[in-house]
Amino acid sequence: MKFNPPKKLSEIAELLGLELDGDPDFQVTGINEIHMVEQGDITFVDHPKYYKKALSSAASVVIINQKVERPKGKHLLFSDEPFTAYNSLSKKFRPFQSSARHISDSADIGEGTIIQPGGFIGNHVKIGKNCLIHANVSIYDHSVIGDETIIHSGAVIGGDAFYYKKEAAGYTKMHSTGRAIIGNRVEIGCGTTIDKGVSGDTTVGDGSKLDNMVHVGHDTQIGKNCLFAGQVGIAGVVIVEDDVILWGQVGVQKDLRIGKGAVVLGQSGIGKDLEPNKTYFGSPTRDAREKMKELALIKKLPEIIVELRNK
Amino acid sequence: MKFNPPKKLSEIAELLGLELDGDPDFQVTGINEIHMVEQGDITFVDHPKYYKKALSSAASVVIINQKVERPKGKHLLFSDEPFTAYNSLSKKFRPFQSSARHISDSADIGEGTIIQPGGFIGNHVKIGKNCLIHANVSIYDHSVIGDETIIHSGAVIGGDAFYYKKEAAGYTKMHSTGRAIIGNRVEIGCGTTIDKGVSGDTTVGDGSKLDNMVHVGHDTQIGKNCLFAGQVGIAGVVIVEDDVILWGQVGVQKDLRIGKGAVVLGQSGIGKDLEPNKTYFGSPTRDAREKMKELALIKKLPEIIVELRNK
Amino acid sequence: MKFNPPKKLSEIAELLGLELDGDPDFQVTGINEIHMVEQGDITFVDHPKYYKKALSSAASVVIINQKVERPKGKHLLFSDEPFTAYNSLSKKFRPFQSSARHISDSADIGEGTIIQPGGFIGNHVKIGKNCLIHANVSIYDHSVIGDETIIHSGAVIGGDAFYYKKEAAGYTKMHSTGRAIIGNRVEIGCGTTIDKGVSGDTTVGDGSKLDNMVHVGHDTQIGKNCLFAGQVGIAGVVIVEDDVILWGQVGVQKDLRIGKGAVVLGQSGIGKDLEPNKTYFGSPTRDAREKMKELALIKKLPEIIVELRNK
């Protein structure tokens, strides 16, 4: 999430009640997690294992739970609970705002766009021109939809990231400040759900088509002209390059990349990066031809074992 | 889709701006794809591979992208882009009509039927007697529901077919003109989605029960008294005969037939026709007993290999 | 379901038109199926295989289709069709009540709870304090939600049990009288569906987090601080103990127990009880490490077979 306009670092330190090592007048541009943070932004780190990564990241401000030497050009905020401090910041600057009506007054809806009955369009949502939003679609605050995009009934755009910190007392919810951004000429099937990013954005590229009940987790980036069949599920932080085809019920684990033009057959389970322009099958996923050979071999096993026993 | 009343062929040729080889006064009864077309209808063909099939199909009128000899009793329309021409026809004669309210004035709702709050009932929808349509159900235009049928919250009936033509610039959507037709005493679970046919109908037979989040693709025909457990997914153009049981998360590929009384165990993936009254398991699906034997054999493999090595 | 206040047994016998062997003044406290019935309640049995179980269950009243000796302290109602009699009782004492508006007058909603537009809150629903019910959520009659719980768009709480009796003419629906009971600090993802119990309750324990499109079948009991990723599906009557983690697209068959702290990897299929604190993988599910070894072995099979053939 970006601040608009930027905030003075001293103001943020005071808000959180944290000790500052750095320039109080530094202008903070936004907040983001380590792997997506940009110069000018705040990030947080609460485990020694990631100190180095955070301190050498693009972040200009790091909330950290140990006194460390301040790297040049960076500013530190000390907190016993960096996650909690970061989460407070998220809630403060992007609080949940309830809606009194189906279409928010602050929503910006383009010419020629049709919103069918029961559609919920949240605060600060932008929808382009000539879109068709079918009945009972829900679009959460701050989502962005391009032009000529079709969203079918029951779909949900911009739901919260499924992201918690495990603590002694249970799971603490990370307040999501990211957005869901849908391109032009996209089609989103009935009941499909596209979560917002935790602090960055979940994106669906121009011309991509998602069938019914597809689940796209937070911070996933889907390229252009991808085709996902029914009930595909993608966990968070996945990069899907252009022209990828995922057939029905394929599952994708988090933090991986699917190369341009890859095709994945139905019910496959993807647990690692996939190369471009190859066809995959199986759970866990394998090169489709190898997997087919393997299945054929297994089918012949009983007779192979007889052959070997009689040798 | 059928025209009501039929249209003069010359009127259609003019509308599309296409050259006609045939009788301008021929009365066209409807439009449909090659595999479902009936006498009196228009179909289209754009690949030499399918010319013969189209020209010998039941269609009375064929939109085609090459000058060919006109078969007796048939009429030809010449177009460089038969798909585009056909799609224009679909949009012209069954355009999307927006709805100003939750229940369309043109919907025909039987006696004793209850529509709970938030239900969207589109234009020209027919619902029989004594049905129960729970909250926030969406029923697209032209859908037909029988008597005593229950549809649960979040379900979507008659969503568009997931059907595109791949072109250089990306995927072009085929405008769906078919319908979703649900029989009597059917129960459709929460969040279940049943897409309309591309130009024919998707049907669910009397007495069939679909659990939550079942996905039924376009032009699928489901028989009577079938039972589908949660999260089953069926791609398009599948024929499911009567009394079939699909357990949870089963996936079904397109263009196949599942025989009467077949039972398919959970998470199986069906990629070819299944015989009647047999039990299946696995992805890809196998006879359940064979599959179980295979799994048992694989479990024993380590000791079998030791035995063979020590032989 | 419990009667409040209790009903006289003679009243019930008369209502159903059944012959009674027992005390007409006995006060009946509720109705329930054999496996969940408590003292004071009515149950039913229609197959000799289960007579003994029903007659020795905690039930005080048994609807049965054969004259049997009456056990001490129990009362019998004779019916040719015990299922039908029991079902009539369910419908009589918990009939479906339609709703004229999105939020029922009889719903009890706690302080600080936000209901976003399009939310349906049925009759006699109780929602605690400081909950957030997003747009287009549907909560069926009699459901109970705790404090500080978040329910995302498109979710459905308390849909009917997927439960039928197979009869010659097809499937007859068991009228559900149970409830869905959601604890405190629970989060329920977009499009997730949690069915009510048939005659008992489906429960989700405090602090549990369910991602998008999770399906929870009737009479399932989920413990505290569980984490279910997207598209997990659980059939009916499953006990999930505390701290269980199910990753994406895991399927769970009915009538089993998952031990405390068990972790099940994505796309696994659970067909039997799982032990606490172990990690599982595969369909059918196995100990994860064993399954991984097995997969590695299968990958090496071609060379092992060559080795054994050349021995």
PDB file of N, CA and C in Angstrom, chain A residues 126-176:
ATOM      1  N   LYS A 126     -12.747   0.898  -8.801  1.00  0.00           N
ATOM      2  CA  LYS A 126     -12.784   1.457 -10.157  1.00  0.00           C
ATOM      3  C   LYS A 126     -13.148   0.359 -11.146  1.00  0.00           C
ATOM      4  N   ILE A 127     -14.146   0.597 -11.945  1.00  0.00           N
ATOM      5  CA  ILE A 127     -14.512  -0.345 -13.003  1.00  0.00           C
ATOM      6  C   ILE A 127     -14.483   0.404 -14.327  1.00  0.00           C
ATOM      7  N   GLY A 128     -13.848  -0.209 -15.341  1.00  0.00           N
ATOM      8  CA  GLY A 128     -13.688   0.455 -16.638  1.00  0.00           C
ATOM      9  C   GLY A 128     -14.979   0.509 -17.448  1.00  0.00           C
ATOM     10  N   LYS A 129     -14.802   0.652 -18.748  1.00  0.00           N
ATOM     11  CA  LYS A 129     -15.936   0.811 -19.664  1.00  0.00           C
ATOM     12  C   LYS A 129     -16.446  -0.532 -20.179  1.00  0.00           C
ATOM     13  N   ASN A 130     -17.745  -0.557 -20.462  1.00  0.00           N
ATOM     14  CA  ASN A 130     -18.366  -1.689 -21.156  1.00  0.00           C
ATOM     15  C   ASN A 130     -18.137  -3.032 -20.470  1.00  0.00           C
ATOM     16  N   CYS A 131     -18.081  -3.006 -19.150  1.00  0.00           N
ATOM     17  CA  CYS A 131     -18.002  -4.266 -18.407  1.00  0.00           C
ATOM     18  C   CYS A 131     -19.412  -4.775 -18.139  1.00  0.00           C
ATOM     19  N   LEU A 132     -19.496  -6.074 -17.847  1.00  0.00           N
ATOM     20  CA  LEU A 132     -20.773  -6.671 -17.471  1.00  0.00           C
ATOM     21  C   LEU A 132     -20.568  -7.381 -16.132  1.00  0.00           C
ATOM     22  N   ILE A 133     -21.176  -6.822 -15.091  1.00  0.00           N
ATOM     23  CA  ILE A 133     -21.056  -7.407 -13.750  1.00  0.00           C
ATOM     24  C   ILE A 133     -22.400  -8.070 -13.453  1.00  0.00           C
ATOM     25  N   HIS A 134     -22.405  -9.402 -13.463  1.00  0.00           N
ATOM     26  CA  HIS A 134     -23.653 -10.140 -13.310  1.00  0.00           C
ATOM     27  C   HIS A 134     -24.193 -10.062 -11.874  1.00  0.00           C
ATOM     28  N   ALA A 135     -25.371 -10.611 -11.694  1.00  0.00           N
ATOM     29  CA  ALA A 135     -26.078 -10.529 -10.405  1.00  0.00           C
ATOM     30  C   ALA A 135     -25.264 -11.130  -9.254  1.00  0.00           C
ATOM     31  N   ASN A 136     -25.375 -10.496  -8.101  1.00  0.00           N
ATOM     32  CA  ASN A 136     -24.815 -11.028  -6.854  1.00  0.00           C
ATOM     33  C   ASN A 136     -23.294 -11.212  -6.873  1.00  0.00           C
ATOM     34  N   VAL A 137     -22.607 -10.402  -7.648  1.00  0.00           N
ATOM     35  CA  VAL A 137     -21.144 -10.350  -7.584  1.00  0.00           C
ATOM     36  C   VAL A 137     -20.756  -9.430  -6.415  1.00  0.00           C
ATOM     37  N   SER A 138     -19.648  -9.725  -5.742  1.00  0.00           N
ATOM     38  CA  SER A 138     -19.171  -8.861  -4.665  1.00  0.00           C
ATOM     39  C   SER A 138     -17.764  -8.360  -4.988  1.00  0.00           C
ATOM     40  N   ILE A 139     -17.593  -7.059  -5.024  1.00  0.00           N
ATOM     41  CA  ILE A 139     -16.273  -6.471  -5.297  1.00  0.00           C
ATOM     42  C   ILE A 139     -15.868  -5.617  -4.097  1.00  0.00           C
ATOM     43  N   TYR A 140     -14.837  -6.080  -3.389  1.00  0.00           N
ATOM     44  CA  TYR A 140     -14.384  -5.417  -2.165  1.00  0.00           C
ATOM     45  C   TYR A 140     -13.734  -4.063  -2.481  1.00  0.00           C
ATOM     46  N   ASP A 141     -13.630  -3.249  -1.439  1.00  0.00           N
ATOM     47  CA  ASP A 141     -13.044  -1.909  -1.537  1.00  0.00           C
ATOM     48  C   ASP A 141     -11.696  -1.912  -2.265  1.00  0.00           C
ATOM     49  N   HIS A 142     -11.441  -0.837  -3.025  1.00  0.00           N
ATOM     50  CA  HIS A 142     -10.153  -0.568  -3.662  1.00  0.00           C
ATOM     51  C   HIS A 142      -9.808  -1.478  -4.838  1.00  0.00           C
ATOM     52  N   SER A 143     -10.706  -2.401  -5.198  1.00  0.00           N
ATOM     53  CA  SER A 143     -10.411  -3.252  -6.366  1.00  0.00           C
ATOM     54  C   SER A 143     -10.468  -2.412  -7.642  1.00  0.00           C
ATOM     55  N   VAL A 144      -9.739  -2.887  -8.656  1.00  0.00           N
ATOM     56  CA  VAL A 144      -9.684  -2.179  -9.936  1.00  0.00           C
ATOM     57  C   VAL A 144     -10.008  -3.176 -11.060  1.00  0.00           C
ATOM     58  N   ILE A 145     -10.974  -2.833 -11.901  1.00  0.00           N
ATOM     59  CA  ILE A 145     -11.378  -3.701 -13.018  1.00  0.00           C
ATOM     60  C   ILE A 145     -11.189  -2.906 -14.305  1.00  0.00           C
ATOM     61  N   GLY A 146     -10.636  -3.553 -15.349  1.00  0.00           N
ATOM     62  CA  GLY A 146     -10.379  -2.863 -16.623  1.00  0.00           C
ATOM     63  C   GLY A 146     -11.628  -2.679 -17.473  1.00  0.00           C
ATOM     64  N   ASP A 147     -11.430  -2.580 -18.778  1.00  0.00           N
ATOM     65  CA  ASP A 147     -12.525  -2.389 -19.725  1.00  0.00           C
ATOM     66  C   ASP A 147     -12.984  -3.732 -20.308  1.00  0.00           C
ATOM     67  N   GLU A 148     -14.246  -3.777 -20.671  1.00  0.00           N
ATOM     68  CA  GLU A 148     -14.818  -4.918 -21.405  1.00  0.00           C
ATOM     69  C   GLU A 148     -14.629  -6.241 -20.676  1.00  0.00           C
ATOM     70  N   THR A 149     -14.593  -6.183 -19.363  1.00  0.00           N
ATOM     71  CA  THR A 149     -14.419  -7.393 -18.555  1.00  0.00           C
ATOM     72  C   THR A 149     -15.778  -7.884 -18.070  1.00  0.00           C
ATOM     73  N   ILE A 150     -15.930  -9.223 -18.038  1.00  0.00           N
ATOM     74  CA  ILE A 150     -17.195  -9.840 -17.617  1.00  0.00           C
ATOM     75  C   ILE A 150     -16.955 -10.581 -16.297  1.00  0.00           C
ATOM     76  N   ILE A 151     -17.790 -10.310 -15.317  1.00  0.00           N
ATOM     77  CA  ILE A 151     -17.683 -11.028 -14.044  1.00  0.00           C
ATOM     78  C   ILE A 151     -19.029 -11.700 -13.761  1.00  0.00           C
ATOM     79  N   HIS A 152     -18.997 -13.018 -13.561  1.00  0.00           N
ATOM     80  CA  HIS A 152     -20.235 -13.780 -13.431  1.00  0.00           C
ATOM     81  C   HIS A 152     -20.729 -13.861 -11.986  1.00  0.00           C
ATOM     82  N   SER A 153     -21.977 -14.235 -11.888  1.00  0.00           N
ATOM     83  CA  SER A 153     -22.682 -14.268 -10.600  1.00  0.00           C
ATOM     84  C   SER A 153     -21.924 -15.052  -9.527  1.00  0.00           C
ATOM     85  N   GLY A 154     -21.969 -14.524  -8.333  1.00  0.00           N
ATOM     86  CA  GLY A 154     -21.378 -15.216  -7.198  1.00  0.00           C
ATOM     87  C   GLY A 154     -19.879 -15.011  -7.068  1.00  0.00           C
ATOM     88  N   ALA A 155     -19.242 -14.421  -8.073  1.00  0.00           N
ATOM     89  CA  ALA A 155     -17.794 -14.188  -7.987  1.00  0.00           C
ATOM     90  C   ALA A 155     -17.500 -13.129  -6.927  1.00  0.00           C
ATOM     91  N   VAL A 156     -16.310 -13.226  -6.336  1.00  0.00           N
ATOM     92  CA  VAL A 156     -15.890 -12.281  -5.303  1.00  0.00           C
ATOM     93  C   VAL A 156     -14.497 -11.767  -5.651  1.00  0.00           C
ATOM     94  N   ILE A 157     -14.374 -10.471  -5.803  1.00  0.00           N
ATOM     95  CA  ILE A 157     -13.093  -9.860  -6.168  1.00  0.00           C
ATOM     96  C   ILE A 157     -12.568  -9.074  -4.964  1.00  0.00           C
ATOM     97  N   GLY A 158     -11.332  -9.379  -4.556  1.00  0.00           N
ATOM     98  CA  GLY A 158     -10.694  -8.574  -3.509  1.00  0.00           C
ATOM     99  C   GLY A 158     -10.975  -9.003  -2.083  1.00  0.00           C
ATOM    100  N   GLY A 159     -11.380 -10.256  -1.888  1.00  0.00           N
ATOM    101  CA  GLY A 159     -11.511 -10.780  -0.521  1.00  0.00           C
ATOM    102  C   GLY A 159     -10.161 -10.746   0.197  1.00  0.00           C
ATOM    103  N   ASP A 160     -10.187 -10.818   1.513  1.00  0.00           N
ATOM    104  CA  ASP A 160      -8.945 -10.716   2.300  1.00  0.00           C
ATOM    105  C   ASP A 160      -7.977 -11.853   1.994  1.00  0.00           C
ATOM    106  N   ALA A 161      -6.682 -11.547   2.089  1.00  0.00           N
ATOM    107  CA  ALA A 161      -5.654 -12.580   2.015  1.00  0.00           C
ATOM    108  C   ALA A 161      -5.842 -13.567   3.161  1.00  0.00           C
ATOM    109  N   PHE A 162      -5.591 -14.840   2.867  1.00  0.00           N
ATOM    110  CA  PHE A 162      -5.622 -15.886   3.908  1.00  0.00           C
ATOM    111  C   PHE A 162      -4.218 -15.941   4.482  1.00  0.00           C
ATOM    112  N   TYR A 163      -3.986 -15.154   5.502  1.00  0.00           N
ATOM    113  CA  TYR A 163      -2.619 -14.885   5.952  1.00  0.00           C
ATOM    114  C   TYR A 163      -2.670 -14.563   7.437  1.00  0.00           C
ATOM    115  N   TYR A 164      -2.044 -15.402   8.253  1.00  0.00           N
ATOM    116  CA  TYR A 164      -2.092 -15.252   9.702  1.00  0.00           C
ATOM    117  C   TYR A 164      -0.699 -15.445  10.281  1.00  0.00           C
ATOM    118  N   LYS A 165      -0.503 -14.869  11.448  1.00  0.00           N
ATOM    119  CA  LYS A 165       0.710 -15.163  12.200  1.00  0.00           C
ATOM    120  C   LYS A 165       0.313 -16.140  13.300  1.00  0.00           C
ATOM    121  N   LYS A 166       1.038 -17.251  13.385  1.00  0.00           N
ATOM    122  CA  LYS A 166       0.763 -18.251  14.417  1.00  0.00           C
ATOM    123  C   LYS A 166       1.381 -17.761  15.712  1.00  0.00           C
ATOM    124  N   GLU A 167       0.572 -17.601  16.718  1.00  0.00           N
ATOM    125  CA  GLU A 167       1.063 -17.174  18.026  1.00  0.00           C
ATOM    126  C   GLU A 167       0.580 -18.185  19.059  1.00  0.00           C
ATOM    127  N   ALA A 168       1.082 -18.058  20.270  1.00  0.00           N
ATOM    128  CA  ALA A 168       0.742 -19.031  21.318  1.00  0.00           C
ATOM    129  C   ALA A 168      -0.775 -19.172  21.445  1.00  0.00           C
ATOM    130  N   ALA A 169      -1.483 -18.055  21.366  1.00  0.00           N
ATOM    131  CA  ALA A 169      -2.929 -18.082  21.620  1.00  0.00           C
ATOM    132  C   ALA A 169      -3.737 -18.482  20.396  1.00  0.00           C
ATOM    133  N   GLY A 170      -3.069 -18.625  19.246  1.00  0.00           N
ATOM    134  CA  GLY A 170      -3.798 -18.984  18.021  1.00  0.00           C
ATOM    135  C   GLY A 170      -3.316 -18.144  16.853  1.00  0.00           C
ATOM    136  N   TYR A 171      -4.123 -18.039  15.838  1.00  0.00           N
ATOM    137  CA  TYR A 171      -3.743 -17.318  14.627  1.00  0.00           C
ATOM    138  C   TYR A 171      -4.179 -15.854  14.707  1.00  0.00           C
ATOM    139  N   THR A 172      -3.230 -14.944  14.426  1.00  0.00           N
ATOM    140  CA  THR A 172      -3.570 -13.521  14.351  1.00  0.00           C
ATOM    141  C   THR A 172      -3.625 -13.112  12.896  1.00  0.00           C
ATOM    142  N   LYS A 173      -4.727 -12.454  12.557  1.00  0.00           N
ATOM    143  CA  LYS A 173      -4.959 -12.077  11.163  1.00  0.00           C
ATOM    144  C   LYS A 173      -4.072 -10.911  10.758  1.00  0.00           C
ATOM    145  N   MET A 174      -3.407 -11.035   9.624  1.00  0.00           N
ATOM    146  CA  MET A 174      -2.701  -9.912   9.016  1.00  0.00           C
ATOM    147  C   MET A 174      -3.756  -9.084   8.285  1.00  0.00           C
ATOM    148  N   HIS A 175      -3.860  -7.845   8.631  1.00  0.00           N
ATOM    149  CA  HIS A 175      -4.829  -6.963   7.965  1.00  0.00           C
ATOM    150  C   HIS A 175      -4.333  -6.678   6.548  1.00  0.00           C
ATOM    151  N   SER A 176      -5.116  -7.032   5.538  1.00  0.00           N
ATOM    152  CA  SER A 176      -4.689  -6.860   4.142  1.00  0.00           C
ATOM    153  C   SER A 176      -4.883  -5.417   3.684  1.00  0.00           C
TER     154      SER A 176
END
